[in-house]
Short mmCIF file of C-alpha atoms and ligand atoms in Angstrom, two decimals:
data_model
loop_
_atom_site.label_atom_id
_atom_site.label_comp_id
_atom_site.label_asym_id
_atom_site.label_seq_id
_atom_site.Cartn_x
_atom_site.Cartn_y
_atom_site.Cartn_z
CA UNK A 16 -25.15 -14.43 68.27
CA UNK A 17 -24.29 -11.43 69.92
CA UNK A 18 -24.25 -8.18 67.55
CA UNK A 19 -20.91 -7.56 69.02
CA UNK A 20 -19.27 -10.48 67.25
CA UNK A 21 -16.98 -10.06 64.31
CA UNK A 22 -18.31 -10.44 60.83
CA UNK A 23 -16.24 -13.57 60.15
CA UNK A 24 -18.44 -14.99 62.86
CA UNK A 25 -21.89 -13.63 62.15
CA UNK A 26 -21.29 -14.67 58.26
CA UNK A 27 -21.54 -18.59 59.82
CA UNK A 28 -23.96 -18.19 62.60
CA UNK A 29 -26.08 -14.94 62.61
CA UNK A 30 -29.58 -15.98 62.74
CA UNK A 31 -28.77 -19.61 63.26
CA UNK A 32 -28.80 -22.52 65.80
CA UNK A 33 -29.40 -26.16 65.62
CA UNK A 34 -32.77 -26.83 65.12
CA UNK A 35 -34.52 -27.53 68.01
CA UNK A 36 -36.42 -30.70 67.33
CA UNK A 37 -34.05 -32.44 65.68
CA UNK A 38 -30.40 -31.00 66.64
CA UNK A 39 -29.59 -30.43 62.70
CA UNK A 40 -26.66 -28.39 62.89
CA UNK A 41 -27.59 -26.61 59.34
CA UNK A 42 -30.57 -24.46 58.84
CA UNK A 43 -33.53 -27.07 57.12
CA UNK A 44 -35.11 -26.05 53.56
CA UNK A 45 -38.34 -25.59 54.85
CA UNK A 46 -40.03 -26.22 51.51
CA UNK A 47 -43.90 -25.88 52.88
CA UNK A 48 -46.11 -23.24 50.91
CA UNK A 49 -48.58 -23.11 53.72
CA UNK A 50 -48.50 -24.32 57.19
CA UNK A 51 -51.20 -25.66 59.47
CA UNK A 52 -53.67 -23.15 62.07
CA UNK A 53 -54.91 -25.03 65.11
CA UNK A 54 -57.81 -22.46 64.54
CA UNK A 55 -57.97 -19.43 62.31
CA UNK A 56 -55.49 -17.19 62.62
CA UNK A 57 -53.69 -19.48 65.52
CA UNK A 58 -50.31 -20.46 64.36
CA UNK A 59 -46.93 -20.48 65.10
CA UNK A 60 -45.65 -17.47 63.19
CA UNK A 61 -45.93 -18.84 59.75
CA UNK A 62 -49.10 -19.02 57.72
CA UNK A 63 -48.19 -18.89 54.04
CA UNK A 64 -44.41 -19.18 52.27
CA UNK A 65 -44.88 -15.95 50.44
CA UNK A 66 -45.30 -13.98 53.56
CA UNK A 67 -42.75 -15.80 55.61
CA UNK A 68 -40.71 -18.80 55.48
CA UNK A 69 -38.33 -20.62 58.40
CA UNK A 70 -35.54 -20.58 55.83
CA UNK A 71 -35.82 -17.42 54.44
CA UNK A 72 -36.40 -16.01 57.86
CA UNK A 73 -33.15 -17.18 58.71
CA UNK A 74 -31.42 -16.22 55.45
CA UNK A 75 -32.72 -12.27 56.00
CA UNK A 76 -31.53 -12.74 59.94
CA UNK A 77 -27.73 -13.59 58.78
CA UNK A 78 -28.01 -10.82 56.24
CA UNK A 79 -29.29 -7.56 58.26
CA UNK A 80 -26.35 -8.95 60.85
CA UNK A 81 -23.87 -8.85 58.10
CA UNK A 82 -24.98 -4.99 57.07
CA UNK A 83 -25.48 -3.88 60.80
CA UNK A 84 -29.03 -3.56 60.22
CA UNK A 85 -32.28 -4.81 62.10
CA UNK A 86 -34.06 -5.87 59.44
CA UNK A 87 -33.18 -8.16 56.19
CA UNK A 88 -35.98 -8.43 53.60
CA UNK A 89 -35.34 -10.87 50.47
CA UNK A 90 -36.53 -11.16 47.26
CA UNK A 91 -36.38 -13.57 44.03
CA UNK A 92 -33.31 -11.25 42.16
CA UNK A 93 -31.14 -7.76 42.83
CA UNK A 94 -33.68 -6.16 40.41
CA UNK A 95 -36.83 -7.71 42.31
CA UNK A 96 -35.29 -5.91 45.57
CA UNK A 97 -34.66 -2.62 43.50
CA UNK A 98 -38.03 -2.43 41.43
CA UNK A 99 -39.85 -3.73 45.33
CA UNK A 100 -37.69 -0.77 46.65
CA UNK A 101 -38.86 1.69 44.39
CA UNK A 102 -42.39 1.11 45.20
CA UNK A 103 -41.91 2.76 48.17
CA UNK A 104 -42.62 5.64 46.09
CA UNK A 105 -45.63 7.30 45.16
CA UNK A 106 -46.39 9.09 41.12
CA UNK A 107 -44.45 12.58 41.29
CA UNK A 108 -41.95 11.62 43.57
CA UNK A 109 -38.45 11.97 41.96
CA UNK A 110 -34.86 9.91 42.64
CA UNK A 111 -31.69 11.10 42.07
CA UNK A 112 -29.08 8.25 40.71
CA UNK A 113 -25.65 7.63 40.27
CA UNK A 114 -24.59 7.71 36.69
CA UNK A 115 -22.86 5.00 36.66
CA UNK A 116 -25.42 1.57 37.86
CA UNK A 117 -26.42 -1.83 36.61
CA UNK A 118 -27.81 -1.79 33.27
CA UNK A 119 -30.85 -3.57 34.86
CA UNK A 120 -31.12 -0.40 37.44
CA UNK A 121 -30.79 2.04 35.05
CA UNK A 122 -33.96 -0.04 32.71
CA UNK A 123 -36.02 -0.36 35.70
CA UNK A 124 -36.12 3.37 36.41
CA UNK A 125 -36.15 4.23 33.25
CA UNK A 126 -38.35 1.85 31.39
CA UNK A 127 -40.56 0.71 34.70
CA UNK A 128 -40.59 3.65 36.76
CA UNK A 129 -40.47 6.52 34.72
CA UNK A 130 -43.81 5.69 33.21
CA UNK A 131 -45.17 4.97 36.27
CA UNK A 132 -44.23 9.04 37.59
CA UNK A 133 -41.67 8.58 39.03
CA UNK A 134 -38.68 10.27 37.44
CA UNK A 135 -34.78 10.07 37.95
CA UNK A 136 -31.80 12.59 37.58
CA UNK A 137 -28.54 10.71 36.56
CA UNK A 138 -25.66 12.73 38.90
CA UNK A 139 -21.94 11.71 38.93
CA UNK A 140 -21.73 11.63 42.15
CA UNK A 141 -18.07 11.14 42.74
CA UNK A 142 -18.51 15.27 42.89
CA UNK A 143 -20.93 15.98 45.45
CA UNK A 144 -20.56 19.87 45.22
CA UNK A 145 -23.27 20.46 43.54
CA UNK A 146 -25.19 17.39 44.67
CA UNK A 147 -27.89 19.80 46.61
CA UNK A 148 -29.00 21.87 43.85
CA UNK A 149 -30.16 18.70 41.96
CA UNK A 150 -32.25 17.92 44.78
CA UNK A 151 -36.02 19.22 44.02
CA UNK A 152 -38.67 19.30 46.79
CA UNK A 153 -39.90 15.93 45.67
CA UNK A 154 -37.15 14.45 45.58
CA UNK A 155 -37.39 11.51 48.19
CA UNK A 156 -34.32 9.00 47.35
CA UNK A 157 -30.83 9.08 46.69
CA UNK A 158 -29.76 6.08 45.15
CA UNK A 159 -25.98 5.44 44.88
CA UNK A 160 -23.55 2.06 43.78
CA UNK A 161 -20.45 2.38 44.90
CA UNK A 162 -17.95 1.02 43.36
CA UNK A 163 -20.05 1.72 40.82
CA UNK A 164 -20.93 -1.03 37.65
CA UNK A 165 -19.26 -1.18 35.14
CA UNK A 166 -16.11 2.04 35.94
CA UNK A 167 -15.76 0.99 39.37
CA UNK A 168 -16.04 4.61 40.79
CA UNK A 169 -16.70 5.28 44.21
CA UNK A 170 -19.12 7.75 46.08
CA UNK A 171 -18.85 9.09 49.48
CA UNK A 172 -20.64 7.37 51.46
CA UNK A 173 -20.60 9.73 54.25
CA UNK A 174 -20.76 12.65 52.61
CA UNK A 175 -23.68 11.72 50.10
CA UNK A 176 -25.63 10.53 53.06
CA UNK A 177 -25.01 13.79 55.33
CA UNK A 178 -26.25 15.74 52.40
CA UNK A 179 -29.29 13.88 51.64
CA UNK A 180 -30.21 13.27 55.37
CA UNK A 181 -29.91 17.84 55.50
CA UNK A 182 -33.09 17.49 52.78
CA UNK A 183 -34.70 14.53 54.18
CA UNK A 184 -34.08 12.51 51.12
CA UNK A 185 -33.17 8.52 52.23
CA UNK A 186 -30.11 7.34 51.02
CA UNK A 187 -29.87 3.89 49.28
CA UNK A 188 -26.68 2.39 48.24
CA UNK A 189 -26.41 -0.72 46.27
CA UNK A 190 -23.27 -2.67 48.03
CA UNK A 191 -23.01 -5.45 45.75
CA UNK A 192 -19.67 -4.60 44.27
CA UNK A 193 -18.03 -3.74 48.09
CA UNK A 194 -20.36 -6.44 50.22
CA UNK A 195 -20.86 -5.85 54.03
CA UNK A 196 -17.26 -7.26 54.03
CA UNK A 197 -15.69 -4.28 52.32
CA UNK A 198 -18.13 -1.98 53.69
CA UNK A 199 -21.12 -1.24 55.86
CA UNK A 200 -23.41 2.12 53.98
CA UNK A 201 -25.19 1.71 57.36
CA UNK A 202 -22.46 2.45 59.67
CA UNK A 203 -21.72 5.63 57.43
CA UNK A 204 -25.41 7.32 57.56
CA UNK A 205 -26.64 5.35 54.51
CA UNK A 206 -30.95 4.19 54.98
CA UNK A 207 -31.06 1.68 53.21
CA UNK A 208 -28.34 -1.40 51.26
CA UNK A 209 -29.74 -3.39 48.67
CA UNK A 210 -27.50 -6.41 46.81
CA UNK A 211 -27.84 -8.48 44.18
CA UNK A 212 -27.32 -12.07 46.20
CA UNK A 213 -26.76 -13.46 42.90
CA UNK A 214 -22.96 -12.49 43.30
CA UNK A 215 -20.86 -12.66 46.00
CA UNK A 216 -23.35 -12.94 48.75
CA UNK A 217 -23.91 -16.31 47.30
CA UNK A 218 -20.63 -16.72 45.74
CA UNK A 219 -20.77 -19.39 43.48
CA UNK A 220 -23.51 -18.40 40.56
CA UNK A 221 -25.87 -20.87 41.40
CA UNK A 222 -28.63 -18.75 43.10
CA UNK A 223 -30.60 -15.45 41.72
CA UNK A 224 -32.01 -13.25 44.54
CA UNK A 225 -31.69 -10.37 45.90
CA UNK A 226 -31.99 -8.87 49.68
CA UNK A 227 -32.49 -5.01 51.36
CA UNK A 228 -30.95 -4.01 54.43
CA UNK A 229 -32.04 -1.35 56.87
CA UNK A 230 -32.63 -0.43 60.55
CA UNK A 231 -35.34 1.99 59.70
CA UNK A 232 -38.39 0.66 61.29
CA UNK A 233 -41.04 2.55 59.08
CA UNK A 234 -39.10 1.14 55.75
CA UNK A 235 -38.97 -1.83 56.76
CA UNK A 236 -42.69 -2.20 57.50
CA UNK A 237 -43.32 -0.84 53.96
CA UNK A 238 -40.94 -3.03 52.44
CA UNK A 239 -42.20 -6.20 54.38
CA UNK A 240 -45.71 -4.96 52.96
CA UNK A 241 -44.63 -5.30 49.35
CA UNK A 242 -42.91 -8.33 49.83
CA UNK A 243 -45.90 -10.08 50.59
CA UNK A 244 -47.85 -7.73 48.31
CA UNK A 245 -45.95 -7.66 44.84
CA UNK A 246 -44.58 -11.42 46.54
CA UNK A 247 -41.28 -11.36 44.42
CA UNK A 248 -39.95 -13.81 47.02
CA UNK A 249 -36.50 -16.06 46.72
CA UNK A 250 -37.80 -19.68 46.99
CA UNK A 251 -36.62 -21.58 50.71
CA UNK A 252 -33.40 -23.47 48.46
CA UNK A 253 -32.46 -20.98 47.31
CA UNK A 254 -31.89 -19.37 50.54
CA UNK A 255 -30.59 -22.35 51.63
CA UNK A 256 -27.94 -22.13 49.41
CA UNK A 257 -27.20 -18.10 50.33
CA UNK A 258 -26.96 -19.11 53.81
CA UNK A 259 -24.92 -21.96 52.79
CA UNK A 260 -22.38 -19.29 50.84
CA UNK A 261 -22.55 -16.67 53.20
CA UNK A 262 -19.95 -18.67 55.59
CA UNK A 263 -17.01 -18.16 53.15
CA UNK A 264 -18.02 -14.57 52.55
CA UNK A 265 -14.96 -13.19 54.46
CA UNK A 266 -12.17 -15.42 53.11
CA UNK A 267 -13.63 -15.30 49.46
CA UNK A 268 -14.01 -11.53 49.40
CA UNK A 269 -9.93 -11.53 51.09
CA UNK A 270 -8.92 -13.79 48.50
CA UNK A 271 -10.83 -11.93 44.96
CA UNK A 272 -9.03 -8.76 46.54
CA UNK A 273 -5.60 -9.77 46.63
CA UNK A 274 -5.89 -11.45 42.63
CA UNK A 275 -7.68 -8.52 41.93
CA UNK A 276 -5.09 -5.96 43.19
CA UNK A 277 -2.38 -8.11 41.83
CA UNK A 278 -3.94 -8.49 38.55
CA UNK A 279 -5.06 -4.68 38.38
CA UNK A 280 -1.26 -3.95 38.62
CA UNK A 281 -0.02 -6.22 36.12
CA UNK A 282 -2.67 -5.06 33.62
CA UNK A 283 -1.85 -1.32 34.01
CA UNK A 284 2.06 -2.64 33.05
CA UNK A 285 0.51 -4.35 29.70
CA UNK A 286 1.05 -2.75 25.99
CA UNK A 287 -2.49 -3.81 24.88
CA UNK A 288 -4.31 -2.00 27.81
CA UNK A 289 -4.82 1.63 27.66
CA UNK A 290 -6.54 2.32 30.84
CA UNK A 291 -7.38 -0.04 34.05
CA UNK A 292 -10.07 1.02 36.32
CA UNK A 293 -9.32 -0.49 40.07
CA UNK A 294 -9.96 1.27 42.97
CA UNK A 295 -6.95 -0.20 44.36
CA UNK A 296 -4.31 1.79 42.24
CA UNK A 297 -3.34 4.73 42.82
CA UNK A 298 -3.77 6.07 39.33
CA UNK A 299 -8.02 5.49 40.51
CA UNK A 300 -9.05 9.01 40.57
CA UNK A 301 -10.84 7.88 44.29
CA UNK A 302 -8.18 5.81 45.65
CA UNK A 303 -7.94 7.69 49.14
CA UNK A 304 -11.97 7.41 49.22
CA UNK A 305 -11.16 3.36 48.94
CA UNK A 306 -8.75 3.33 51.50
CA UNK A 307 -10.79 5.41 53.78
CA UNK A 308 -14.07 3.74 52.87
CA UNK A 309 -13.58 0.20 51.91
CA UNK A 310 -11.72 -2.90 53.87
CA UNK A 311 -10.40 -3.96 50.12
CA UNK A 312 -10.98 -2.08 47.03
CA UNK A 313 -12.64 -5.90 46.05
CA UNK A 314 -12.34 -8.39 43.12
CA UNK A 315 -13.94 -6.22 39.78
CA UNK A 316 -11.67 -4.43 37.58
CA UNK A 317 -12.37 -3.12 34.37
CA UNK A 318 -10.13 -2.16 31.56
CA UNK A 319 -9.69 -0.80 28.38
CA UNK A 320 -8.15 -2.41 25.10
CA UNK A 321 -6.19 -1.02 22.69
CA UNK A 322 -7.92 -2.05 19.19
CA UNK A 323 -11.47 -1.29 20.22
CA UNK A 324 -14.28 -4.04 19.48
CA UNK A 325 -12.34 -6.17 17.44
CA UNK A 326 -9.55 -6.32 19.73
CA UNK A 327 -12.17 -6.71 22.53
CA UNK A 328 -14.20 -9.48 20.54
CA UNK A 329 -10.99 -11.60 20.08
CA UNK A 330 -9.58 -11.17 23.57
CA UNK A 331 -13.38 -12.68 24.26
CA UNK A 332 -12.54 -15.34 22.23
CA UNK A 333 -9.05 -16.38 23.72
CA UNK A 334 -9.52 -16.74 27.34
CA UNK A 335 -9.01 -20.63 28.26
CA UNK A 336 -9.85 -19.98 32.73
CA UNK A 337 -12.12 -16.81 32.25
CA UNK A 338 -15.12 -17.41 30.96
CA UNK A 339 -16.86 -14.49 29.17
CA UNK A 340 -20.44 -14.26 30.58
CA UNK A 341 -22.67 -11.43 32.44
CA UNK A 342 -22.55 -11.51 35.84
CA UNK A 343 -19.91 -11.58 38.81
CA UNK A 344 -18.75 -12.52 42.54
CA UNK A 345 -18.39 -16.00 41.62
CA UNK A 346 -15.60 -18.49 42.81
CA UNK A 347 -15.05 -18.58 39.48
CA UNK A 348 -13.08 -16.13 37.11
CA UNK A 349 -15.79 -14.10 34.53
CA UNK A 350 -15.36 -11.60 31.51
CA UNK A 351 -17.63 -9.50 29.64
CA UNK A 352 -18.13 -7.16 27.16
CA UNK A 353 -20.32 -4.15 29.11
CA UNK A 354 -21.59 -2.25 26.06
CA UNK A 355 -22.78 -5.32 24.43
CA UNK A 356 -23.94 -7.21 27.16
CA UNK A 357 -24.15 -6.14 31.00
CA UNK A 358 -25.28 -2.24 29.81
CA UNK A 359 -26.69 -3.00 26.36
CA UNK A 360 -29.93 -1.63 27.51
CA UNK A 361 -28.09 2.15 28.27
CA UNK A 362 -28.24 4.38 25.40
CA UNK A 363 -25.29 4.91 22.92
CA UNK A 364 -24.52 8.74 24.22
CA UNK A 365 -24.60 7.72 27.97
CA UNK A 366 -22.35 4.56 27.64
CA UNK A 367 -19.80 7.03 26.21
CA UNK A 368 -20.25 9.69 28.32
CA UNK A 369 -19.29 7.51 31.03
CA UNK A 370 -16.37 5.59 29.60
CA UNK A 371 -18.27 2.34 28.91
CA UNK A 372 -16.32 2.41 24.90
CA UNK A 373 -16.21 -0.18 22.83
CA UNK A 374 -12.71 -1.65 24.22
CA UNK A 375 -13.92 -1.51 27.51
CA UNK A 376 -13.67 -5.48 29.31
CA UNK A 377 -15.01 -5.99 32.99
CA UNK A 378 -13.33 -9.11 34.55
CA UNK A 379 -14.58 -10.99 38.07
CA UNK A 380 -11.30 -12.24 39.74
CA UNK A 381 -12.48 -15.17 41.11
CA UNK A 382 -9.99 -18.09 43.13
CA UNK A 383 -8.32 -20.08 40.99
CA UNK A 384 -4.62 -19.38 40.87
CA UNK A 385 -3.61 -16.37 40.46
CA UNK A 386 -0.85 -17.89 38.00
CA UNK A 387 -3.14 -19.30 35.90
CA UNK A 388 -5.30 -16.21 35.82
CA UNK A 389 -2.16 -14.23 34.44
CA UNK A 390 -0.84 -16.72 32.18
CA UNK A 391 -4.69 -17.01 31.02
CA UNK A 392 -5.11 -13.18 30.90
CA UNK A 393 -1.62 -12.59 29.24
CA UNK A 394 -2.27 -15.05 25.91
CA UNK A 395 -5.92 -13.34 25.47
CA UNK A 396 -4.16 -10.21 25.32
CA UNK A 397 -1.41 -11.09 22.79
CA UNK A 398 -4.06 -12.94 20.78
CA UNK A 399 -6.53 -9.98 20.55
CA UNK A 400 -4.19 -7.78 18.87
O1 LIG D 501 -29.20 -9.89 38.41
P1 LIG D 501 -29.95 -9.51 39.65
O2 LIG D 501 -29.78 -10.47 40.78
O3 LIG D 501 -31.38 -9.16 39.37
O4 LIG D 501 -29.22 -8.18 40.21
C1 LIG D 501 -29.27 -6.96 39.57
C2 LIG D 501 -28.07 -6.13 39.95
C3 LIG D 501 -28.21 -5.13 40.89
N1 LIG D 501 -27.17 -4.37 41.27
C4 LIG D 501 -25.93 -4.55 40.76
C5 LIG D 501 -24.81 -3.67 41.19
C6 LIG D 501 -25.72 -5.55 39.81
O5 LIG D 501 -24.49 -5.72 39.33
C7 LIG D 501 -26.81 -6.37 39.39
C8 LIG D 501 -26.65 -7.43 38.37
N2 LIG D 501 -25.49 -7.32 37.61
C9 LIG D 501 -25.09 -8.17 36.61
C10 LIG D 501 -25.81 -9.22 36.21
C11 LIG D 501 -23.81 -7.83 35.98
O6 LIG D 501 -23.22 -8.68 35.29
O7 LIG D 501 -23.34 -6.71 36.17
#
């Protein structure tokens, strides 16, 4: 594949071709743990599954193609990439975060991390005016989700990374809300793109794993280091089965954003919601940023309902389509409950600080029909209050 093609194209071929000894026209699970030396150390670029695989090799190819970057390094889960990520980092270094991440982010740097030496500053950084003086002089990452999980607000790409880059701080943003389909952090001065696979990189929530993006060769080198080190390593069917989901990246990601935007619309028009969060509206206090930064604001939304937990526990309890469990991206339509479940493990003052209240709901749009997803969404509401 040339790097010029469109992504459409590279989602179905980057890093692939039939295989040359038998013609297979789909990459093989190569499920080998070790693989034979005609003498020590003479072998044909794979010794041992942990440090390389064919499969995975090709799986990491498609992805660093997708995100514009040279290198694609995977790993067993998003928080396997993240926590492999982070030990990049040496005792006394320091990150500043987004306020706003995965539940899972904010307990690895905070539970892992943090007693390791290596502390974080939580920053909203949908301001970045005063981004700089947070900065210390061991301060070596800037780690940033945009749209951000669970309130869906966006950062700057651009700007955050121009900043950082002035103090020679990397930038990391986690683009597993957006995809390389809704945007590239790469092409907008961002180091480094790490994703939870488990969502819409694989699409249909059959797969854990997790992948990091970059085209910085001295990263990369680390991070292919602690792969093979730490050797938190997706198994070869599972990348199979990324690879295999990665060709309907485009259209799904097309198709979650117009139910999304649709649905986002209709809920703001609803008597039992108080507030939608949707990039996509205008009332979203960063819409410009989304039009400017993002192909499609994409297929989350979150909301709030009026009535609190008890509202939000029956609403739970009414949905027919959605079904209410953590997670998102899939082909199918998903609903949670973010202080109880996804960000349970963020502390009470934080989750309010930040919006995530007791009526808040987080939906997936996933592909059914859009109908049914109203008429589905529309009976939960009357039901939960
Ligand atoms: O679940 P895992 O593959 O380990 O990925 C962690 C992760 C990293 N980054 C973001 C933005 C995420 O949303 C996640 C996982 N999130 C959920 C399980 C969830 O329901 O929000």
């Amino acid at each position: 594949m040339a790097a010029s093609d469109r992504i459409e194209t590279l989602a179905i071929h980057a890093g692939q071709r039939p295989d040359p000894e038998t013609g297979a026209v789909m990459t093989p699970i190569h499920l080998s743990s070790t693989y034979a030396q005609a003498g020590p150390g003479e072998h044909k670029g794979f010794e041992y599954s942990r440090t390389d695989n064919p499969t995975r090799r090709t799986m990491e190819a498609c992805l660093a193609a997708l995100e514009a970057a040279t290198h694609g390094i995977a790993f067993s889960s998003g928080c396997a990439a993240t926590t492999t990520l982070f030990h990049t980092l040496s005792p006394g270094d320091h990150i500043v975060a987004c306020d706003d991440v995965y539940g899972g982010t904010f307990r690895i740097l905070d539970k892992v991390m943090k007693p390791l030496g290596i502390e974080t500053s939580w920053v909203d950084l949908t301001d970045l005016e005063g981004l700089a003086d947070v900065f210390r002089p061991e301060t070596k990452m800037l780690f940033a989700e945009t749209p951000t999980n669970p309130m869906l607000k966006l950062i700057d790409i651009r700007k955050a990374a121009a900043i950082a880059k002035e103090h020679g701080i990397t930038t990391v943003v986690d683009n597993t809300f957006a995809t390389p389909i809704n945007q590239r952090p790469l092409e907008l001065g961002a180091d480094v793109v790490v994703h939870s696979m488990t969502k819409y990189l694989n699409g249909h929530s059959d797969v854990v794993g997790g992948v990091i993006c970059t085209s910085d060769d001295a990263i990369a080198e680390r991070l292919r280091f602690l792969q093979n080190a730490i050797g938190a390593i997706p198994a070869p069917f599972d990348c199979f089965m990324v690879l295999r989901g990665l060709k309907t990246l485009p259209v799904r990601m097309e198709r979650h954003a117009q139910s999304a935007a649709d649905l986002a619309a209709w809920l703001e028009a609803r008597p039992e919601v108080e507030k939608v969060y949707y990039p996509g509206l205008p009332s979203h206090p960063q819409h410009a940023l989304a039009q400017e930064q993002m192909k499609t604001p994409g297929g989350m939304i979150s909301f709030v309902i009026a009535g609190g937990l008890p509202a939000a526990r029956k609403l739970l309890g009414a949905v027919r389509i959605f079904v209410c469990a953590e997670s998102l991206g899939g082909v199918e339509s998903l609903i949670e409950h973010p202080a109880i479940m996804t960000h349970g493990s963020v502390p009470v003052e934080s989750r309010e600080k930040l919006g995530i209240v007791d009526g808040l709901i987080r939906i997936s749009v996933g592909l059914e029909a859009l109908e049914d997803l109203r008429e589905d969404l529309a009976g939960a509401l009357e039901a939960s209050q």
